[in-house]
Amino acid sequence: MPVLAIVGGQWGDEGKGKVVDQMSENADIVVRFSGGDNAGHTVINRLGEFKLHLVPAGIFSDVSCVIGNGVVINPAVLISEIAMLNKAGVNTAKLAISDRAHLVMPYHILLDELEEKSRAGKALGTTKRGIGPAFADKTNRLGIRVCDLLDKADFKERLAMALEAKNTLFTKIYGVEPLSLDEIYNQYCEYADYLTPFIKNTVSLLDEALEQGKKVIMEGAQGALLDPDFGTYPYGTSSSPLTAGGCLGSGIAPNHIESVLGIFKAYCTRVGNGPMPTELMDATGQKIRDIAHEYGTTTGRPRRIGWFDAVAARFSCRINGMTALAITRLDVLDSMESLKICTAYELNGKKIDYFPASVAELERCKPVYEEFSGWGMPITHVRRFEDLPLQAQTFVKRIGELAGCEVYMACCGPSREQVIHLKPLF
Ligand code: GDP
Ligand code: IMO
Ligand code: MG
């Protein structure tokens, strides 16, 4: 595997952190390529339990870790994450931050909050980490990049220009106090001093590694159904969590990607607003939430729960070019008497097998289900597919068939070793 992309297939939180941590054992470099600290990747291994927002989940293995150009970085969050890892005895000297990555600034966070408030009943349910406004500035060519921190005079000039526009918005449109140029400047100069040793030309670093035949994992953030083009727009995020986003967000050309591992939960979850055709608003949904402790890693919000949606999964496999699937949280379903998978939608009295572009249409889609009997026993100790109860084997295989991509891996617990390989992985 010169390059293996590991991407979320649903609405995020599929267990990418766990799988990347596991797979990093066989890699040389792990690169995050999208999003920012809206991501929350949980890793549980011999060193403890970690919730990573910016640092790649490969950091616990003997690999180099890169925060790619496609990530928007809040330096305060990154610095506290590095400190947390160091305290736990994790070596962060092997971390590199792209000089091309954009920065999340205090005005992005304030704007995220004000924009959400002004949407009132139509709020997107963002993580309020300033992610949308930071990507908007990037596209609008008003962003400040990591490399700008290295030239303080130039940085001040860019900051003054960007802040002037934002302060006009704050005072004239939103009626709040302007932010202080000097305060932000001084604070970011301190961050710059701390982060300077990590700042690298990561495009060259990755290119040289690939030349030497090194193995690279692209670590996705978010999930395909939050993609700005293909997700439930506008209820999604602002950068592409897809495999293609992995190329743009790291500088690795598409022809280097050999395999794409799509991560899916054995059911669906979503935090934030927007349509979710298989959502369970009943006792079954609450039961799954309670068993799985489905609360957001970044915001602590309760996650919405639904049955596995194979229509969305098929779409996700296709737009990501997935070559293998990992099904996580299978153990969460241990005590369910029966299970369902959505195989099609019913829209305006007609059966459809595609994921509609319009959120209004998606809201009206009624899931068509296939039912399965549960296995009614714990599987957290199982390590071989043939040792799973037959009902669990059938359920996993059927997910692969319906999604149109083979399942290579099933996870039956949150820690690194709770993994069942159906096939050798890469
Ligand atoms: P990510 O954003 O895709 O990395 O996923 P999160 O870390 O936000 O959420 C996934 C949650 O599921 C975390 O609490 C993980 O510890 C947990 N998890 C991952 N795989 C499994 C599994 O197979 N079984 C159980 N019970 N929990 C899992
Ligand atoms: P990981 O990498 C789940 C969701 C938010 C909201 C929408 C927009 O842990 O899977 P944003 O702050 O990005 O503008 O919010 O996207 N969202 C996520 N949901 N997991 C994530 O990341 C998410 N990152 C963003 O909840 O609905
Ligand atoms: Mg998460």
Coordinates of C-alpha atoms and ligand atoms in Angstrom, one line a residue:
M1 CA 0.0 0.0 0.0
P2 CA 2.0 3.1 -1.1
V3 CA -1.1 5.2 -0.1
L4 CA -4.1 3.9 1.8
A5 CA -6.9 6.4 2.3
I6 CA -9.1 5.8 5.4
V7 CA -12.3 7.8 5.1
G8 CA -15.6 8.1 6.9
G9 CA -18.6 6.7 4.9
Q10 CA -21.5 8.2 6.9
W11 CA -21.9 11.5 8.9
G12 CA -18.6 11.2 10.8
D13 CA -17.7 9.5 14.0
E14 CA -17.5 6.1 12.3
G15 CA -14.4 5.1 14.3
K16 CA -11.7 6.4 12.0
G17 CA -9.4 7.2 14.9
K18 CA -9.5 3.6 16.2
V19 CA -8.9 2.1 12.7
V20 CA -6.1 4.6 11.8
D21 CA -4.4 3.8 15.2
Q22 CA -4.7 0.1 14.4
M23 CA -3.5 0.4 10.8
S24 CA -0.6 2.8 11.6
E25 CA 1.4 -0.2 12.9
N26 CA 2.0 -1.1 9.2
A27 CA 2.6 2.4 7.9
D28 CA 5.4 5.0 7.8
I29 CA 3.4 8.2 7.6
V30 CA -0.1 9.3 8.6
V31 CA -1.5 12.5 7.1
R32 CA -4.7 14.3 8.1
F33 CA -6.1 16.2 5.1
S34 CA -9.4 17.9 5.9
G35 CA -11.5 19.7 8.4
G36 CA -10.1 21.1 11.6
D37 CA -10.8 20.7 15.3
N38 CA -14.4 20.0 14.5
A39 CA -13.1 16.4 14.2
G40 CA -12.8 14.3 17.3
H41 CA -11.0 11.0 16.8
T42 CA -11.0 8.5 19.8
V43 CA -8.1 6.2 20.2
I44 CA -7.9 3.6 23.0
N45 CA -4.7 1.7 23.2
R46 CA -2.1 0.6 25.8
L47 CA -1.3 4.2 26.6
G48 CA -4.8 5.1 27.5
E49 CA -7.9 6.8 26.0
F50 CA -7.3 9.9 23.7
K51 CA -9.6 12.3 21.9
L52 CA -7.7 13.9 19.1
H53 CA -8.9 16.9 17.2
L54 CA -6.0 17.8 15.0
V55 CA -3.1 15.5 15.6
P56 CA -3.3 12.3 13.4
A57 CA -4.2 9.1 15.1
G58 CA -0.9 7.6 14.0
I59 CA 0.9 9.5 16.7
F60 CA 1.0 6.5 19.0
S61 CA 2.9 4.3 16.5
D62 CA 6.4 4.6 15.1
V63 CA 5.3 6.8 12.2
S64 CA 5.7 10.4 11.1
C65 CA 2.5 12.4 11.4
V66 CA 1.5 15.3 9.1
I67 CA -1.2 17.9 9.4
G68 CA -1.8 18.6 5.7
N69 CA -2.4 21.8 3.9
G70 CA -6.2 21.0 3.7
V71 CA -6.7 21.2 7.5
V72 CA -7.6 24.5 9.1
I73 CA -5.6 24.7 12.3
N74 CA -6.6 26.4 15.5
P75 CA -3.1 26.8 17.1
A76 CA -4.4 27.0 20.7
V77 CA -6.2 23.6 20.2
L78 CA -3.1 22.1 18.6
I79 CA -0.7 23.3 21.3
S80 CA -2.9 22.0 24.1
E81 CA -3.2 18.7 22.2
I82 CA 0.5 18.4 21.8
A83 CA 0.9 19.2 25.6
M84 CA -1.7 16.5 26.5
L85 CA 0.1 13.9 24.4
N86 CA 3.5 14.8 25.8
K87 CA 2.1 14.5 29.3
A88 CA 1.0 11.0 28.4
G89 CA 4.5 10.2 27.3
V90 CA 3.8 10.3 23.5
N91 CA 6.6 11.5 21.3
T92 CA 5.3 14.5 19.2
A93 CA 8.7 15.4 17.7
K94 CA 7.6 13.4 14.6
L95 CA 4.7 15.8 13.9
A96 CA 4.9 18.1 10.9
I97 CA 2.4 20.9 10.1
S98 CA 2.0 22.0 6.5
D99 CA 3.2 25.6 5.9
R100 CA 0.3 25.9 3.5
A101 CA -2.5 25.0 6.0
H102 CA -4.8 27.9 6.9
L103 CA -5.3 29.1 10.5
V104 CA -8.5 29.3 12.5
M105 CA -8.6 32.8 14.0
P106 CA -10.6 34.1 16.9
Y107 CA -12.9 36.0 14.5
H108 CA -13.8 32.8 12.7
I109 CA -15.0 31.2 16.0
L110 CA -17.0 34.3 16.9
L111 CA -18.5 34.5 13.4
D112 CA -19.4 30.8 13.5
E113 CA -21.4 31.4 16.6
L114 CA -23.1 34.6 15.3
E115 CA -24.0 33.0 12.0
E116 CA -25.5 30.0 13.7
K117 CA -27.5 32.3 16.0
S118 CA -28.8 34.3 13.0
R119 CA -30.0 31.1 11.3
A120 CA -32.3 30.6 14.2
G121 CA -34.6 27.6 13.4
K122 CA -32.5 26.8 10.4
A123 CA -29.2 26.5 12.3
L124 CA -26.8 24.0 10.8
G125 CA -25.7 22.6 14.2
T126 CA -22.0 23.3 13.6
T127 CA -19.4 22.5 16.2
K128 CA -18.8 26.3 16.6
R129 CA -15.1 25.8 16.1
G130 CA -14.9 28.5 13.4
I131 CA -14.5 25.9 10.6
G132 CA -17.0 27.2 8.1
P133 CA -15.7 30.8 8.3
A134 CA -12.1 29.7 8.1
F135 CA -12.7 27.8 4.9
A136 CA -14.8 30.7 3.6
D137 CA -11.9 33.0 4.1
K138 CA -9.6 30.5 2.3
T139 CA -11.8 30.5 -0.7
N140 CA -12.3 34.2 -0.5
R141 CA -8.5 34.7 -0.4
L142 CA -8.6 36.4 2.9
G143 CA -7.2 33.5 4.9
I144 CA -4.0 33.5 7.0
R145 CA -1.7 30.5 6.5
V146 CA 0.8 28.8 8.8
C147 CA 3.7 30.1 6.6
D148 CA 2.4 33.7 7.3
L149 CA 3.3 33.2 11.0
L150 CA 7.0 33.0 10.1
D151 CA 7.2 36.6 8.9
K152 CA 5.7 38.7 11.7
A153 CA 5.5 42.0 9.8
D154 CA 3.8 40.4 6.9
F155 CA 1.5 38.5 9.3
K156 CA 0.5 41.8 11.0
E157 CA -0.4 43.3 7.7
R158 CA -2.5 40.4 6.6
L159 CA -4.2 40.2 10.0
A160 CA -5.0 43.9 10.0
M161 CA -6.7 43.6 6.6
A162 CA -8.7 40.5 7.5
L163 CA -9.7 41.8 10.9
E164 CA -10.9 45.2 9.5
A165 CA -13.4 43.4 7.3
K166 CA -14.6 41.2 10.2
N167 CA -14.8 44.0 12.7
T168 CA -17.1 45.9 10.2
L169 CA -19.3 42.8 10.2
F170 CA -19.2 42.5 14.0
T171 CA -20.1 46.1 14.7
K172 CA -22.3 47.0 11.8
I173 CA -24.2 43.8 11.2
Y174 CA -24.1 41.8 14.4
G175 CA -23.9 44.7 16.9
V176 CA -21.1 43.1 18.9
E177 CA -17.8 44.5 20.1
P178 CA -14.8 44.5 17.6
L179 CA -11.9 42.3 18.3
S180 CA -8.5 43.8 19.1
L181 CA -5.7 43.6 16.5
D182 CA -2.9 43.8 19.1
E183 CA -4.4 41.0 21.3
I184 CA -4.8 38.6 18.4
Y185 CA -1.4 39.6 17.0
N186 CA 0.5 39.1 20.2
Q187 CA -1.3 35.8 21.0
Y188 CA -0.6 34.4 17.6
C189 CA 3.1 35.5 17.7
E190 CA 3.4 33.3 20.9
Y191 CA 1.7 30.4 19.1
A192 CA 4.1 30.9 16.2
D193 CA 7.2 30.7 18.4
Y194 CA 5.8 27.4 19.9
L195 CA 4.9 25.9 16.5
T196 CA 7.9 27.0 14.4
P197 CA 9.8 23.7 14.8
F198 CA 6.8 21.7 13.5
I199 CA 6.2 23.8 10.4
K200 CA 7.5 22.0 7.2
N201 CA 7.0 21.9 3.5
T202 CA 4.9 18.7 3.9
V203 CA 4.2 18.4 0.2
S204 CA 7.9 17.7 -0.4
L205 CA 8.2 15.6 2.7
L206 CA 5.4 13.3 1.5
D207 CA 6.7 13.3 -2.1
E208 CA 10.1 12.2 -0.9
A209 CA 8.7 9.5 1.3
L210 CA 6.6 8.1 -1.6
E211 CA 9.8 8.2 -3.8
Q212 CA 11.5 6.0 -1.2
G213 CA 8.6 3.6 -1.2
K214 CA 7.3 4.5 2.2
K215 CA 3.7 3.6 3.1
V216 CA 1.3 6.5 3.7
I217 CA -2.1 6.5 5.4
M218 CA -4.4 9.4 4.6
E219 CA -6.6 9.9 7.7
G220 CA -10.0 11.3 6.8
A221 CA -12.0 13.5 9.1
Q222 CA -15.9 13.8 9.0
G223 CA -17.7 11.6 6.6
A224 CA -19.0 11.5 3.0
L225 CA -22.5 12.6 3.9
L226 CA -21.1 15.8 5.3
D227 CA -19.3 16.6 2.0
P228 CA -20.1 20.1 0.7
D229 CA -20.8 18.7 -2.8
F230 CA -22.3 15.3 -2.2
G231 CA -23.6 15.5 1.4
T232 CA -26.8 16.8 2.8
Y233 CA -26.0 20.4 1.8
P234 CA -26.2 22.9 3.5
Y235 CA -26.3 20.6 6.5
G236 CA -22.7 19.5 6.2
T237 CA -19.2 20.7 6.7
S238 CA -17.0 23.0 4.6
S239 CA -14.2 20.8 3.3
S240 CA -14.3 17.6 1.5
P241 CA -13.9 14.4 3.6
L242 CA -13.7 12.3 0.4
T243 CA -10.7 10.4 -0.9
A244 CA -10.3 13.1 -3.6
G245 CA -10.2 15.6 -0.8
G246 CA -7.2 13.6 0.5
C247 CA -5.2 14.5 -2.6
L248 CA -6.1 18.2 -2.4
G249 CA -5.5 18.3 1.3
S250 CA -2.1 16.7 1.3
G251 CA -0.6 17.3 -2.1
I252 CA -0.4 13.6 -2.8
A253 CA -1.4 12.9 -6.5
P254 CA -4.4 10.6 -7.1
N255 CA -2.4 8.0 -8.9
H256 CA -0.5 7.2 -5.7
I257 CA -3.6 5.9 -3.9
E258 CA -3.8 2.2 -4.0
S259 CA -6.6 1.4 -1.6
V260 CA -9.5 3.1 0.0
L261 CA -10.8 1.8 3.3
G262 CA -14.3 3.1 4.1
I263 CA -15.3 3.2 7.7
F264 CA -19.0 2.6 8.6
K265 CA -20.7 2.0 11.9
A266 CA -23.0 -1.0 11.9
Y267 CA -25.8 1.6 12.3
C268 CA -25.9 5.3 11.6
T269 CA -25.3 8.4 13.7
R270 CA -25.3 12.1 13.1
V271 CA -24.6 15.1 15.2
G272 CA -26.0 18.5 14.1
N273 CA -29.0 19.1 12.0
G274 CA -30.2 17.9 8.6
P275 CA -32.0 14.9 7.1
M276 CA -31.3 11.3 8.2
P277 CA -33.8 8.9 6.6
T278 CA -33.3 6.0 9.0
E279 CA -33.3 8.1 12.2
L280 CA -34.9 6.3 15.2
M281 CA -36.8 8.6 17.4
D282 CA -38.0 5.8 19.6
A283 CA -36.9 3.5 22.4
T284 CA -34.7 1.5 20.1
G285 CA -32.7 4.7 19.2
Q286 CA -32.4 5.6 22.8
K287 CA -31.3 2.0 23.7
I288 CA -28.5 2.2 21.1
R289 CA -27.5 5.7 22.3
D290 CA -27.3 4.4 25.9
I291 CA -25.4 1.2 25.1
A292 CA -22.9 2.9 22.8
H293 CA -22.7 6.2 24.8
E294 CA -23.3 8.1 21.5
Y295 CA -22.4 11.6 22.5
G296 CA -20.2 13.8 20.3
T297 CA -16.4 13.6 20.9
T298 CA -16.0 17.3 20.2
T299 CA -19.2 18.9 21.5
G300 CA -20.7 16.3 23.9
R301 CA -24.1 16.6 22.0
P302 CA -26.2 13.5 21.9
R303 CA -25.8 11.8 18.5
R304 CA -28.9 11.0 16.5
I305 CA -29.2 7.3 15.9
G306 CA -30.6 5.3 12.9
W307 CA -30.4 1.9 11.2
F308 CA -27.7 1.2 8.7
D309 CA -28.5 3.1 5.5
A310 CA -27.3 1.0 2.5
V311 CA -28.6 3.6 -0.1
A312 CA -26.3 6.2 1.4
A313 CA -23.5 3.7 1.9
R314 CA -23.6 2.7 -1.8
F315 CA -23.4 6.3 -2.8
S316 CA -20.5 6.9 -0.4
C317 CA -18.6 3.8 -1.7
R318 CA -18.9 5.1 -5.2
I319 CA -17.9 8.7 -4.7
N320 CA -14.9 7.7 -2.5
G321 CA -13.8 4.8 -4.7
M322 CA -13.8 2.5 -1.7
T323 CA -12.0 -0.8 -2.2
A324 CA -12.7 -2.2 1.2
L325 CA -15.0 -1.6 4.2
A326 CA -14.5 -1.6 7.9
I327 CA -17.7 -2.1 10.0
T328 CA -17.3 -0.7 13.5
R329 CA -19.4 -1.0 16.7
L330 CA -20.8 -4.3 15.8
D331 CA -20.8 -5.2 19.5
V332 CA -23.2 -2.3 20.2
L333 CA -25.9 -4.4 18.6
D334 CA -25.3 -7.5 20.8
S335 CA -28.5 -7.3 22.7
M336 CA -30.8 -6.3 19.9
E337 CA -33.5 -8.9 19.2
S338 CA -33.8 -7.8 15.5
L339 CA -31.9 -5.5 13.3
K340 CA -32.7 -3.5 10.1
I341 CA -30.8 -2.3 7.0
C342 CA -32.4 0.3 4.7
T343 CA -32.2 -1.0 1.2
A344 CA -34.1 1.7 -0.7
Y345 CA -36.2 4.8 -0.1
E346 CA -39.8 5.5 -0.9
L347 CA -40.3 9.0 -2.2
N348 CA -43.7 10.3 -3.3
G349 CA -45.0 6.7 -3.5
K350 CA -42.1 5.5 -5.7
K351 CA -39.2 3.3 -4.7
I352 CA -35.9 4.9 -5.4
D353 CA -32.3 3.6 -4.9
Y354 CA -30.3 6.8 -5.0
F355 CA -29.4 9.5 -2.4
P356 CA -31.3 12.6 -3.5
A357 CA -29.5 16.0 -3.9
S358 CA -32.3 18.0 -2.3
V359 CA -32.6 17.9 1.5
A360 CA -36.3 18.6 1.2
E361 CA -36.7 15.4 -0.8
L362 CA -34.4 13.5 1.5
E363 CA -36.6 14.6 4.5
R364 CA -39.6 13.0 2.7
C365 CA -37.8 9.7 2.0
K366 CA -39.2 6.8 3.9
P367 CA -36.7 3.9 4.4
V368 CA -37.5 0.5 3.0
Y369 CA -36.0 -2.1 5.3
E370 CA -34.7 -5.6 5.3
E371 CA -34.9 -7.3 8.7
F372 CA -32.4 -9.6 10.4
S373 CA -32.5 -11.5 13.6
G374 CA -30.1 -10.4 16.3
W375 CA -27.4 -12.6 17.8
G376 CA -28.2 -12.0 21.5
M377 CA -24.7 -12.6 22.9
P378 CA -21.6 -10.6 23.6
I379 CA -19.0 -10.6 20.8
T380 CA -16.4 -8.2 22.3
H381 CA -13.9 -11.1 22.8
V382 CA -14.2 -12.5 19.2
R383 CA -11.1 -12.1 17.0
R384 CA -12.0 -14.4 14.0
F385 CA -14.9 -13.9 11.7
E386 CA -15.9 -17.6 11.8
D387 CA -16.2 -17.3 15.6
L388 CA -18.9 -14.7 15.3
P389 CA -22.5 -15.9 15.8
L390 CA -24.0 -16.7 12.4
Q391 CA -26.5 -13.9 12.6
A392 CA -23.6 -11.4 13.0
Q393 CA -21.8 -12.9 10.1
T394 CA -24.9 -12.6 7.9
F395 CA -25.4 -9.0 8.9
V396 CA -21.9 -8.0 8.1
K397 CA -21.8 -9.8 4.8
R398 CA -25.1 -8.2 3.8
I399 CA -23.8 -4.7 4.5
G400 CA -21.0 -5.4 2.1
E401 CA -23.3 -6.8 -0.6
L402 CA -25.7 -3.9 -0.4
A403 CA -23.0 -1.2 -0.2
G404 CA -21.3 -2.8 -3.2
C405 CA -17.9 -3.2 -1.6
E406 CA -16.3 -6.1 0.4
V407 CA -16.0 -5.9 4.2
Y408 CA -12.4 -6.5 5.2
M409 CA -12.6 -5.6 8.9
A410 CA -15.2 -5.7 11.6
C411 CA -14.7 -4.0 15.0
C412 CA -16.2 -5.4 18.2
G413 CA -15.0 -3.0 20.8
P414 CA -13.3 0.4 21.1
S415 CA -9.7 -0.7 21.9
R416 CA -7.0 -1.3 19.3
E417 CA -7.1 -5.1 19.5
Q418 CA -10.8 -5.5 19.3
V419 CA -10.7 -6.2 15.6
I420 CA -11.8 -9.1 13.3
H421 CA -10.1 -9.3 9.9
L422 CA -12.2 -11.0 7.3
K423 CA -9.3 -10.7 4.8
P424 CA -5.7 -9.7 5.0
L425 CA -5.6 -5.9 4.8
F426 CA -3.2 -4.5 2.2
Ligands
GDP1 P1 -14.1 9.1 14.5 O1 -14.4 10.5 14.6 O2 -14.5 8.5 13.2 O3 -12.7 8.8 14.9 O4 -15.0 8.4 15.7 P2 -15.3 9.0 17.2 O5 -14.0 8.7 18.0 O6 -15.8 10.3 17.2 O7 -16.4 8.0 17.6 C1 -16.4 6.6 17.5 C2 -16.6 6.1 18.9 O8 -16.8 4.7 18.8 C3 -15.5 6.2 19.9 O9 -16.0 6.4 21.2 C4 -14.7 4.9 19.8 O10 -14.0 4.6 21.0 C5 -15.8 4.0 19.6 N1 -15.5 2.7 18.9 C6 -14.8 2.6 17.7 N2 -14.9 1.3 17.3 C7 -15.7 0.7 18.2 C8 -16.3 -0.7 18.2 O11 -16.0 -1.5 17.4 N3 -17.1 -0.9 19.3 C9 -17.4 0.0 20.3 N4 -18.2 -0.4 21.3 N5 -16.9 1.2 20.2 C10 -16.1 1.6 19.2
IMO2 P1 -15.1 13.4 12.9 O1 -13.8 13.6 12.1 C1 -19.3 14.2 13.2 C2 -20.7 18.1 11.6 C3 -21.3 19.0 12.7 C4 -22.4 19.7 11.9 C5 -21.7 19.9 10.5 C6 -21.0 21.2 10.3 O2 -15.0 13.3 14.3 O3 -15.9 12.3 12.2 P2 -18.8 22.3 11.2 O4 -18.3 22.6 12.6 O5 -17.9 21.3 10.5 O6 -19.1 23.5 10.4 O7 -20.2 21.6 11.4 O8 -20.7 18.9 10.5 N1 -19.4 17.6 11.9 C7 -19.1 16.4 12.4 N2 -19.9 15.4 12.8 N3 -18.0 14.0 13.2 C8 -17.2 15.0 12.8 O9 -15.9 14.8 12.7 C9 -17.7 16.2 12.4 N4 -17.2 17.4 11.9 C10 -18.2 18.2 11.6 O10 -21.8 18.3 13.8 O11 -23.5 18.9 11.7
MG3 MG -15.5 11.9 15.8

